[in-house]
Coordinates of C-alpha atoms in Angstrom, one line a residue:
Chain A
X169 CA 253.7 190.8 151.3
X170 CA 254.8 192.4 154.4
X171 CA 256.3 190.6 157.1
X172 CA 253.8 190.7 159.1
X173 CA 251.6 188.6 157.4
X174 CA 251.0 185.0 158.5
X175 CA 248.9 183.6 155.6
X176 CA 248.6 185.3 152.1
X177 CA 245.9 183.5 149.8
X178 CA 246.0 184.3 146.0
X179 CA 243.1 182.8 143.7
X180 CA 242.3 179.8 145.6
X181 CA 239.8 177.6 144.0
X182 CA 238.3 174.2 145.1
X183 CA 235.7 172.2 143.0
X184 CA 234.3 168.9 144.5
X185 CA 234.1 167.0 141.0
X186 CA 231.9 169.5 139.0
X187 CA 231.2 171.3 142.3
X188 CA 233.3 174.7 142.6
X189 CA 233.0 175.2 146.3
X190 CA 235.9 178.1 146.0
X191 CA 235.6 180.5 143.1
X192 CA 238.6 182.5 143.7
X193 CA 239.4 183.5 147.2
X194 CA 241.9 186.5 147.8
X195 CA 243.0 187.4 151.4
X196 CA 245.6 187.6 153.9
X197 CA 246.0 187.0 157.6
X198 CA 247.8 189.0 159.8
X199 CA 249.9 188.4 162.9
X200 CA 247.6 188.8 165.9
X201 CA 244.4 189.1 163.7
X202 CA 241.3 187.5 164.7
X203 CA 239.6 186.8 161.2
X204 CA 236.1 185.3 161.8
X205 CA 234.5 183.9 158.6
X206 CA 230.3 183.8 158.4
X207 CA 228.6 183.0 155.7
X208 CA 225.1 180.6 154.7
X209 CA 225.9 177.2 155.2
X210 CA 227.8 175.4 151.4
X211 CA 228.9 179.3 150.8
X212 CA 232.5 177.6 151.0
X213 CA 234.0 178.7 155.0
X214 CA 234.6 175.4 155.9
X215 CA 236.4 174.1 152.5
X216 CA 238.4 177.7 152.8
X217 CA 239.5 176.9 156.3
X218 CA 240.3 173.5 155.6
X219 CA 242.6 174.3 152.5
X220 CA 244.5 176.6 154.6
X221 CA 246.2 173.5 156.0
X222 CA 245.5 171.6 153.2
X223 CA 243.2 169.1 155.1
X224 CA 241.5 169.7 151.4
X225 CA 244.3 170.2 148.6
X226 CA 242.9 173.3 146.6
X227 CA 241.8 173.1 143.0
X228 CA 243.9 176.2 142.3
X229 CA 245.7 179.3 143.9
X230 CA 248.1 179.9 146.1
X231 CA 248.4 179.4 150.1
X232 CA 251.6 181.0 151.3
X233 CA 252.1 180.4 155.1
X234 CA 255.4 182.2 156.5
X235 CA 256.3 182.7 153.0
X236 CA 256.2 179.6 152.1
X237 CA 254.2 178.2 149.2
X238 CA 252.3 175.4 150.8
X239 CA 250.3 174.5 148.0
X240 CA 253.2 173.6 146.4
X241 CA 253.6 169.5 146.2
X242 CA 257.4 169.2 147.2
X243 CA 256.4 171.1 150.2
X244 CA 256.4 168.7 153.6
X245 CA 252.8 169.8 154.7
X246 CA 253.1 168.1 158.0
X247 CA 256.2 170.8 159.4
X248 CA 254.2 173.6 158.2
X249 CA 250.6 172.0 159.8
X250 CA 252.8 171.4 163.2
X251 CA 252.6 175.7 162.9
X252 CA 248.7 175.7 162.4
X253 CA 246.2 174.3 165.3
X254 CA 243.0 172.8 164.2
X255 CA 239.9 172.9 165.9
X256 CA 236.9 170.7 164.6
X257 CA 233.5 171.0 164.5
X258 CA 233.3 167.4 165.8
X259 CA 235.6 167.9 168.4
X260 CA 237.7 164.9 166.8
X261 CA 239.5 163.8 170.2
X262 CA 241.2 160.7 169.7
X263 CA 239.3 158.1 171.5
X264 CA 241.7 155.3 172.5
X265 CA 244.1 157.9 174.8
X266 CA 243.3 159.8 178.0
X267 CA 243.0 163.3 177.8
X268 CA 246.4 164.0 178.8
X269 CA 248.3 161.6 176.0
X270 CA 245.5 163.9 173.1
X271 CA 247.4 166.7 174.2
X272 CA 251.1 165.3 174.4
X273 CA 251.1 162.8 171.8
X274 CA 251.7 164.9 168.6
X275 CA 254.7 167.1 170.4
X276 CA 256.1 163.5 172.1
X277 CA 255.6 161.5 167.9
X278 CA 257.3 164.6 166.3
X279 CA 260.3 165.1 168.5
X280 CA 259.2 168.6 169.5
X281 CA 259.4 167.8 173.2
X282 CA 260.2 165.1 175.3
X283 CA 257.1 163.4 177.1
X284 CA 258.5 165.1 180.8
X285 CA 258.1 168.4 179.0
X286 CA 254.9 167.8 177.1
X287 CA 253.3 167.3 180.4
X288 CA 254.1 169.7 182.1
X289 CA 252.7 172.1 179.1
X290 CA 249.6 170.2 178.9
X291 CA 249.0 170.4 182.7
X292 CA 249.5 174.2 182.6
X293 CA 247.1 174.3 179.4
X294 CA 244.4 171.9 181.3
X295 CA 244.9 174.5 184.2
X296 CA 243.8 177.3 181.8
X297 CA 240.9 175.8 180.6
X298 CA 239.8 174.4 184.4
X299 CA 240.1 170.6 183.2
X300 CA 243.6 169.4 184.9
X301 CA 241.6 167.0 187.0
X302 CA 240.4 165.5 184.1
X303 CA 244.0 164.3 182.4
X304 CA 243.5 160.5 183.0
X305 CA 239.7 160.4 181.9
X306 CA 239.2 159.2 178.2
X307 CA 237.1 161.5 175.7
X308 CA 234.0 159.6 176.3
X309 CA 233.9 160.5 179.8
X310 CA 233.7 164.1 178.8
X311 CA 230.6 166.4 177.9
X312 CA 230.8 168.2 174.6
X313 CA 232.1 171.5 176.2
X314 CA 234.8 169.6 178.0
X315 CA 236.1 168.0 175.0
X316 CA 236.1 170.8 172.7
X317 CA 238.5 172.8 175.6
X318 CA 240.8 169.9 175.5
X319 CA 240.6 170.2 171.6
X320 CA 241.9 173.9 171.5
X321 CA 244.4 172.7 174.3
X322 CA 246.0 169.8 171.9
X323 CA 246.2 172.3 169.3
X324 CA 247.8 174.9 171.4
X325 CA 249.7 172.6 172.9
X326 CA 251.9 172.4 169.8
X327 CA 252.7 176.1 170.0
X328 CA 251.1 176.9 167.2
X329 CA 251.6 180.3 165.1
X330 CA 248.1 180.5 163.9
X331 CA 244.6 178.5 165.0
X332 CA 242.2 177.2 162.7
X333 CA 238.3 177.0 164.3
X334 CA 235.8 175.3 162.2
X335 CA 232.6 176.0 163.6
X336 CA 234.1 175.3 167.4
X337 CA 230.3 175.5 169.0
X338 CA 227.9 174.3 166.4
X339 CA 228.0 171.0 168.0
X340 CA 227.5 171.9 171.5
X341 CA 224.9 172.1 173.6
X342 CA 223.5 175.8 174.1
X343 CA 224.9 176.0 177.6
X344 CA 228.1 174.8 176.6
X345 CA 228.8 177.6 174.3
X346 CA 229.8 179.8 176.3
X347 CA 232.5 177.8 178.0
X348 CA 234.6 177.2 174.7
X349 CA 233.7 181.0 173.6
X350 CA 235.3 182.5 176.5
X351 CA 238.5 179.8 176.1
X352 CA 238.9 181.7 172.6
X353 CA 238.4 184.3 173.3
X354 CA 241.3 184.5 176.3
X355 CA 243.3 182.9 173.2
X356 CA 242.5 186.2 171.0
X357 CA 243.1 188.4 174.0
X358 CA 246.6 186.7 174.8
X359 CA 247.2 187.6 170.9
X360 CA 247.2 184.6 168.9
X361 CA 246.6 184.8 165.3
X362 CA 242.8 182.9 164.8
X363 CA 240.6 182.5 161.8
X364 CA 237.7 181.4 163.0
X365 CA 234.2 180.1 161.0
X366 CA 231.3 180.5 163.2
X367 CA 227.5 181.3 163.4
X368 CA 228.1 183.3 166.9
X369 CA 227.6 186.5 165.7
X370 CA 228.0 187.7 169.3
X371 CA 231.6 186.2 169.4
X372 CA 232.1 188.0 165.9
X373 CA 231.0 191.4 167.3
X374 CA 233.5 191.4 170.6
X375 CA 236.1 189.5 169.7
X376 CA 236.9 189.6 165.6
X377 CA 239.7 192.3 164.1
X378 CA 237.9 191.6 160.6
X379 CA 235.1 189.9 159.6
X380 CA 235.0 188.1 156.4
X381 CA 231.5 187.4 154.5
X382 CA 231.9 184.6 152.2
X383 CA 228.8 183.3 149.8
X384 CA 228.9 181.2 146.4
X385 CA 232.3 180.2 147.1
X386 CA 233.4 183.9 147.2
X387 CA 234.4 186.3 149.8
X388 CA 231.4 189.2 149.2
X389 CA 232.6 191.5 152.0
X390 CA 234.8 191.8 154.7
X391 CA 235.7 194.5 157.0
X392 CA 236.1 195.7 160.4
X393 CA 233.0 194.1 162.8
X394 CA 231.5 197.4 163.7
X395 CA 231.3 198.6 160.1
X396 CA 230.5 194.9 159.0
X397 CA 227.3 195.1 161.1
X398 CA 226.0 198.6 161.5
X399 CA 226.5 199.2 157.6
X400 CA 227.0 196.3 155.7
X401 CA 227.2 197.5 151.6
X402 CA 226.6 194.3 150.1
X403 CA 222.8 193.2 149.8
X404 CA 223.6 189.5 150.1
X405 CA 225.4 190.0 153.3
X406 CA 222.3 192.7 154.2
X407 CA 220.1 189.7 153.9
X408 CA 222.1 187.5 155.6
X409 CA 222.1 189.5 158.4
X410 CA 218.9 190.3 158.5
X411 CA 217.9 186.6 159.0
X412 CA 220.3 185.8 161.8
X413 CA 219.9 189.0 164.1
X414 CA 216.9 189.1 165.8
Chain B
X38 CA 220.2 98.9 186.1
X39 CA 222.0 95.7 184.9
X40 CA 221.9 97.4 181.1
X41 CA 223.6 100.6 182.2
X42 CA 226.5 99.1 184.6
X43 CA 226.9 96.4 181.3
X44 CA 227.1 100.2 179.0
X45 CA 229.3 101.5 181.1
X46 CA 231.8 98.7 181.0
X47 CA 231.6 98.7 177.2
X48 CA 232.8 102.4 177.3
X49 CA 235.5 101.5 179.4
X50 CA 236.6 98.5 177.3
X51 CA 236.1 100.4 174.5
X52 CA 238.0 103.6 175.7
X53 CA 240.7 101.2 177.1
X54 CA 241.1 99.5 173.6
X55 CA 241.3 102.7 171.3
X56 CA 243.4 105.2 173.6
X57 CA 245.4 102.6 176.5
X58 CA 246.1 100.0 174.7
X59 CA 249.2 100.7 172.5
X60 CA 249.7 103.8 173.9
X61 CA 247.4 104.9 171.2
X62 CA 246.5 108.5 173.3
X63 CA 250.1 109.5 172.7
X64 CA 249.2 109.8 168.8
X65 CA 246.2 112.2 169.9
X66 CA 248.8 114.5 172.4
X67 CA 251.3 114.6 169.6
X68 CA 248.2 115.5 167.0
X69 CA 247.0 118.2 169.2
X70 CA 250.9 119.6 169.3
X71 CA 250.8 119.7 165.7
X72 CA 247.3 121.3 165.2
X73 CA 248.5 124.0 168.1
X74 CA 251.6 124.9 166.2
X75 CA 250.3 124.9 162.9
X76 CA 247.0 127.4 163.8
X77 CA 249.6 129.6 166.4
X78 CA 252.3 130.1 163.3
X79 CA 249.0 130.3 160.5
X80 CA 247.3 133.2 163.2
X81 CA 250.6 135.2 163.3
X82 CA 250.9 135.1 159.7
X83 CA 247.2 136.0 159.0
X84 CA 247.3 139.2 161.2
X85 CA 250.7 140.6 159.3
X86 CA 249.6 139.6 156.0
X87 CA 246.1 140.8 156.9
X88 CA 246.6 144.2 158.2
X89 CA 249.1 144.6 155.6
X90 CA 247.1 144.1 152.6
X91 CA 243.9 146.1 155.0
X92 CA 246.3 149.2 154.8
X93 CA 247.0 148.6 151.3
X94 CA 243.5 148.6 150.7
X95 CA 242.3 150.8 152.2
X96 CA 244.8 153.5 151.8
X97 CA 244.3 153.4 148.1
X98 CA 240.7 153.5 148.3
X99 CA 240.7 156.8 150.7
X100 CA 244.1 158.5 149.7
X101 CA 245.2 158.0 146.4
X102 CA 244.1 160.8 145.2
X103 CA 246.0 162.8 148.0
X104 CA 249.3 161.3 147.0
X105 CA 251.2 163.4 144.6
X106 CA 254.4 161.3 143.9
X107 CA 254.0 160.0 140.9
X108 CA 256.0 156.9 141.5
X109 CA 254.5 156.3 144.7
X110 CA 250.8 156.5 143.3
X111 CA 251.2 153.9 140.6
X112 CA 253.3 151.7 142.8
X113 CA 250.2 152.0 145.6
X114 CA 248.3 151.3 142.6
X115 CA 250.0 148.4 141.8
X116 CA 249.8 146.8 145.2
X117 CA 246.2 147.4 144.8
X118 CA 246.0 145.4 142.1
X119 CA 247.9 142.8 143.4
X120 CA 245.9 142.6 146.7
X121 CA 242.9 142.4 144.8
X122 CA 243.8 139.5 143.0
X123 CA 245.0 137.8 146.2
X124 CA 241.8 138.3 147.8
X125 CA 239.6 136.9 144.6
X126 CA 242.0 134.0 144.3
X127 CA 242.1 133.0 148.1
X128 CA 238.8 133.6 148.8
X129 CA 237.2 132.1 145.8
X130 CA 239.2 128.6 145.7
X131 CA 238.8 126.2 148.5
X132 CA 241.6 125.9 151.5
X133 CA 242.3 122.0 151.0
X134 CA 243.0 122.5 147.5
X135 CA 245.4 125.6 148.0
X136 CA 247.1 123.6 151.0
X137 CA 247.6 121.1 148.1
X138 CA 248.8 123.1 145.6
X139 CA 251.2 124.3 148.0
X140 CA 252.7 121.3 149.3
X141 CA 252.5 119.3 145.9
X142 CA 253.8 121.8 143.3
X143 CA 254.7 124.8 145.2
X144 CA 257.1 124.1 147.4
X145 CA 257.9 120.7 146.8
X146 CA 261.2 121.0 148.7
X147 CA 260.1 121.8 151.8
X148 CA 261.2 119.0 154.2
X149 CA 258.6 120.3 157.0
X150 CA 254.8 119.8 157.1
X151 CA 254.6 122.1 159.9
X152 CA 255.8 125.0 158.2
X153 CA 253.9 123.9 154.8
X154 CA 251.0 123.7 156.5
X155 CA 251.1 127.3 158.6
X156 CA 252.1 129.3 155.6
X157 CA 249.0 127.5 153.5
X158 CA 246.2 128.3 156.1
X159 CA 248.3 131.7 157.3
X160 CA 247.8 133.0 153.3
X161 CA 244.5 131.9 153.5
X162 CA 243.4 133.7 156.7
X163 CA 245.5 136.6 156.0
X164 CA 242.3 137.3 153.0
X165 CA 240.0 137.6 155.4
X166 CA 241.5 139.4 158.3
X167 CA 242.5 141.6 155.5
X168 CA 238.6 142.3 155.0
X169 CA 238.0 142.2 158.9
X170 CA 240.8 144.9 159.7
X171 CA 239.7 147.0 156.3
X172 CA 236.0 146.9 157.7
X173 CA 237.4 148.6 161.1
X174 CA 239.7 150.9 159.5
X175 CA 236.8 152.0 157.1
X176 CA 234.9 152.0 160.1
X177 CA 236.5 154.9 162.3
X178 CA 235.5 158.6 161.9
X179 CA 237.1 160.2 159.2
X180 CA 237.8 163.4 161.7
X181 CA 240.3 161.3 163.8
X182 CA 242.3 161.0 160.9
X183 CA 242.6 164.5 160.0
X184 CA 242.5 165.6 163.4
X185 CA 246.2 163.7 163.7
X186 CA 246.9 165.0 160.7
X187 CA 246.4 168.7 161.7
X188 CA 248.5 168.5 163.9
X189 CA 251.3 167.6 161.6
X190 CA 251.6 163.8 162.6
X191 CA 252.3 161.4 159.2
X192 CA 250.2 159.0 157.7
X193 CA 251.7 156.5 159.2
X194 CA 252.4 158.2 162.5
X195 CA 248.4 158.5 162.5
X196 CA 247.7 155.0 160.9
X197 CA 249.7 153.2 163.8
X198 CA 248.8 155.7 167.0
X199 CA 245.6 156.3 166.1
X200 CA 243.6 154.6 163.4
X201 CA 244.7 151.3 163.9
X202 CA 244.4 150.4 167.4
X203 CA 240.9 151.4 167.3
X204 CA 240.5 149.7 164.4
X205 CA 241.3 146.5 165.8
X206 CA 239.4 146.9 169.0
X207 CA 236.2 147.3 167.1
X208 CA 236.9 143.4 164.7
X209 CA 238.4 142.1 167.6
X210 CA 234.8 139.8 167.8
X211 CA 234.9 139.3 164.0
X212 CA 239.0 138.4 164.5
X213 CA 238.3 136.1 167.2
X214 CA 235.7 134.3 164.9
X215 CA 237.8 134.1 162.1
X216 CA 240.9 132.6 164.6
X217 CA 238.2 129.7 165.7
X218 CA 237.1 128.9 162.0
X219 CA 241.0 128.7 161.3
X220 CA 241.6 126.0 164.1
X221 CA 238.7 124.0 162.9
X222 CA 240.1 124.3 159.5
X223 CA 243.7 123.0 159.8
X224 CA 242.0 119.5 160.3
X225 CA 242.3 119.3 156.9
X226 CA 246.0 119.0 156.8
X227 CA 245.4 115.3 156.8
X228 CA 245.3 115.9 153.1
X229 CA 249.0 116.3 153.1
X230 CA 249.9 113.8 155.1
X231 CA 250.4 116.3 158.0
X232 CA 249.2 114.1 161.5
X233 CA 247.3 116.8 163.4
X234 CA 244.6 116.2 165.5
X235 CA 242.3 114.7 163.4
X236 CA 244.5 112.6 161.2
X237 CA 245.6 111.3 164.7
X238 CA 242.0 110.3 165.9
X239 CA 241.2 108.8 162.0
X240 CA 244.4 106.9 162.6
X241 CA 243.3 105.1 165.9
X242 CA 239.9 104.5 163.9
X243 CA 241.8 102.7 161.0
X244 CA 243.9 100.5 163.7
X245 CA 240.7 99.9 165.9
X246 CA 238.2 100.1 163.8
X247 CA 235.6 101.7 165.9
X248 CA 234.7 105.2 164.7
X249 CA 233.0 106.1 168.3
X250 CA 235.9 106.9 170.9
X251 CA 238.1 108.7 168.7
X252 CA 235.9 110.5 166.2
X253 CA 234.1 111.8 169.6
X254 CA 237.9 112.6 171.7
X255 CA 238.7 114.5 168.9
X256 CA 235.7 116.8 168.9
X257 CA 235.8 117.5 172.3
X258 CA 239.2 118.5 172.1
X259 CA 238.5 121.0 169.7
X260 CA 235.6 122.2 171.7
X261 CA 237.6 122.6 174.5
X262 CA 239.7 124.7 172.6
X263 CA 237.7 126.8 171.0
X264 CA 235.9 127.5 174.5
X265 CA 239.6 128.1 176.0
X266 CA 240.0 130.3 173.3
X267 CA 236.7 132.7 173.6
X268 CA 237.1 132.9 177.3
X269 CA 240.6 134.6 176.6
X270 CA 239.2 136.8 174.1
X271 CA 236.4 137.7 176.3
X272 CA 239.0 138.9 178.6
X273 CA 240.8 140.9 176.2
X274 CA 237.7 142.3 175.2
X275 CA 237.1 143.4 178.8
X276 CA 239.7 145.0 179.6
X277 CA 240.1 146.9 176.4
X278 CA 236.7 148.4 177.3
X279 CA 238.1 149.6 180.0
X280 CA 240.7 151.1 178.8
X281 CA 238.8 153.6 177.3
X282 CA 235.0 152.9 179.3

């Protein structure tokens, strides 16, 4: 493991009751990579995400984050999860507080920062994202686009070493898209460390350092995006491909 | 015309006989006192032995199988157990006879009715605002809850900041039923000798033996009560739409 690595997997495995979801996953994520995961939809990206910060706890295998073995029990997950943002498909804003107190409210409940401070780094991350007028509006006052910005700002607001997306725009409306995808990718271009599951193959193309195929609970290929697309080796990902490029 | 002038003066006689006379009304203000403090004291308990065992509840029914401390899993197990009992038990025996069982062979020793009384009808609420607050907490998006938890806040910290308050906003109609059925319900502390409302009008009814005046002054006060009552949870309800619109 060399120290650049942020997350190594080893032979993680996830079964929903008789279900294996993950068969055996083997990877590792590098500082500053952009890793997007595509696959047919139950080919396992989402549980894989999800076990990285053990939002599901995996079957089997190893997840070591920092060199630490998170999977392990005695581990306090929630110090290492304060390191990993998460971005939802569902947006998942939390509906009784205003925009600004979804962004400052973890770093304020964990001691991190005091509320002056968390503020002040929300306001500069609203600024980013063009939403600073919208601090004292509640979730539901917000389109879809809107609240999936804030989303990636209460993650990043936590100064987070790696960020999690789980399909960020599959619950958008088509012209919304393209406001969250150019938030990440500013976030990929300012070098943060993001594994992202997505359908946008577009966003895969520019953006990725590595793309990972994953089908039947398996990663099948993964390599750099222009060898992934122009001449993909494996025929399930051929077909794959085939069916989602027009 | 004659017939309704002669009506009204019966009223009067009769309202002057059953409440003036004797100071009887006094019996009625000091009833109302008791039936205020008792449902206020049985209300508090209700709610913090309601969300409690809600928690408890529901907790085991979504995270057990997250909880990898031995010794913590069997004792949420436990409590489980226990809170399942309490809710078969309290819901499936009748309030009078609980209130009886407390004050005749529970705790005999306790000097004050008031207090007998408010921990009777507060155990017996606190079973279904258990129910209430566990339908609200089972009612909120699972993604809130991990999406607190992603970002490395507790359990708790997300129960209390996030789970729970929206919870409760979403019962508070069902809470505010079950508050008025528990007013109307501590008129049966009569049974233990307790003078509440009531007991206070059936009192002036055994000394006056006309079941009219008092029967019908005590039922408007409770309505009165119970309208004060929705009118202030209307305006809770207002205003915690729009606190989030």
């Amino acid at each position: 493991m060399t120290t650049d690595t942020i997350i190594k997997v080893s032979g993680l495995k996830k079964s929903f009751k008789k279900l294996d979801v993950l068969k055996g996953i083997d990877t590792e994520i590098k500082k500053g990579e952009v890793v997007v995961v595509i696959g047919p939809s139950g080919s396992g990206k989402s549980t894989f995400l999800r076990c990285l910060n053990r939002l599901e706890e995996p079957t089997d295998g190893v997840i070591e984050f920092n060199g630490v073995n998170i999977t392990d029990k005695k581990v306090n997950i929630n110090k290492h999860r304060e390191k990993m943002g998460m971005v939802f498909q569902q947006f998942n804003l939390f509906n009784n507080h205003t925009i600004l107190s979804n962004i400052t409210l973890a770093p304020v409940s964990l001691g991190l920062m005091t509320k002056k401070e968390a503020e002040l780094k929300a306001f500069e991350l609203l600024e980013k994202v063009g939403l600073s007028e919208k601090a004292n509006a509640y979730p539901s006052q917000l389109s879809g686009g809107q609240k999936q910005r804030v989303a990636i700002v209460r993650a990043l607001a936590m100064n987070p070493e790696v960020m999690l997306f789980d399909e960020p725009t599959s619950a958008l409306d088509p012209e919304m898209v393209g406001e969250v995808l150019n938030v990440m990718k500013e976030l990929a271009e300012s070098g943060m460390t993001m594994v992202v599951v997505t359908h946008e193959m577009g966003f895969a193309k520019e953006v990725a350092t590595r793309v990972i195929f994953m089908d039947e609970g398996v990663i099948m290929e993964e390599n750099n995006p222009d060898e992934f697309f122009s001449n993909p080796k494996n025929p399930r990902l051929k077909e794959f491909l085939s069916k989602v490029l027009i | 015309m004659n017939s309704i002038i002669n009506m009204f003066n019966d009223l009067k006689e009769e309202f002057i006989f059953n409440f003036i006379d004797g100071n009887r009304w006094k019996w009625l203000v000091d009833g109302l006192g008791v039936t205020l403090q008792v449902t206020f004291f049985s209300v508090l308990l209700g709610i913090v032995l309601g969300i409690v065992l809600a928690l408890i509840r529901s907790t085991h029914d979504t995270n057990i199988s997250t909880i990898s401390n031995p010794i913590a899993r069997n004792l949420l197990k436990f409590a489980n157990t226990i809170a399942k009992i309490y809710l078969t038990v309290i819901r499936g025996t009748p309030v009078v006879v609980q209130l009886m069982l407390i004050y005749y062979v529970i705790l005999v020793s306790v000097d004050s009715k008031i207090l007998v009384a408010s921990l009777a009808f507060g155990i017996n609420s606190g079973a279904y605002v258990a129910e209430i607050v566990r339908s609200g907490i089972m009612s909120i998006d699972k993604g809130q809850f991990e999406a607190g938890r992603s970002l490395g806040l507790s359990y708790t910290q997300t129960m209390t900041k996030i789970i729970i308050p929206q919870a409760l906003k979403n019962v508070l109609p069902a809470l505010a039923n079950e508050f008025i059925v528990l007013l109307k319900e501590t008129s049966v502390s009569g049974y233990v000798a307790l003078q509440d409302l009531t007991k206070a009008g059936d009192l002036i009814r055994s000394r006056t033996y006309s079941a009219f005046m008092p029967l019908i002054a005590v039922a408007l006060i409770y309505l009165v009560l119970v309208l004060f009552f929705t009118k202030l949870v209307e305006i809770l309800e207002r205003r915690l739409r729009n606190s989030d619109h």
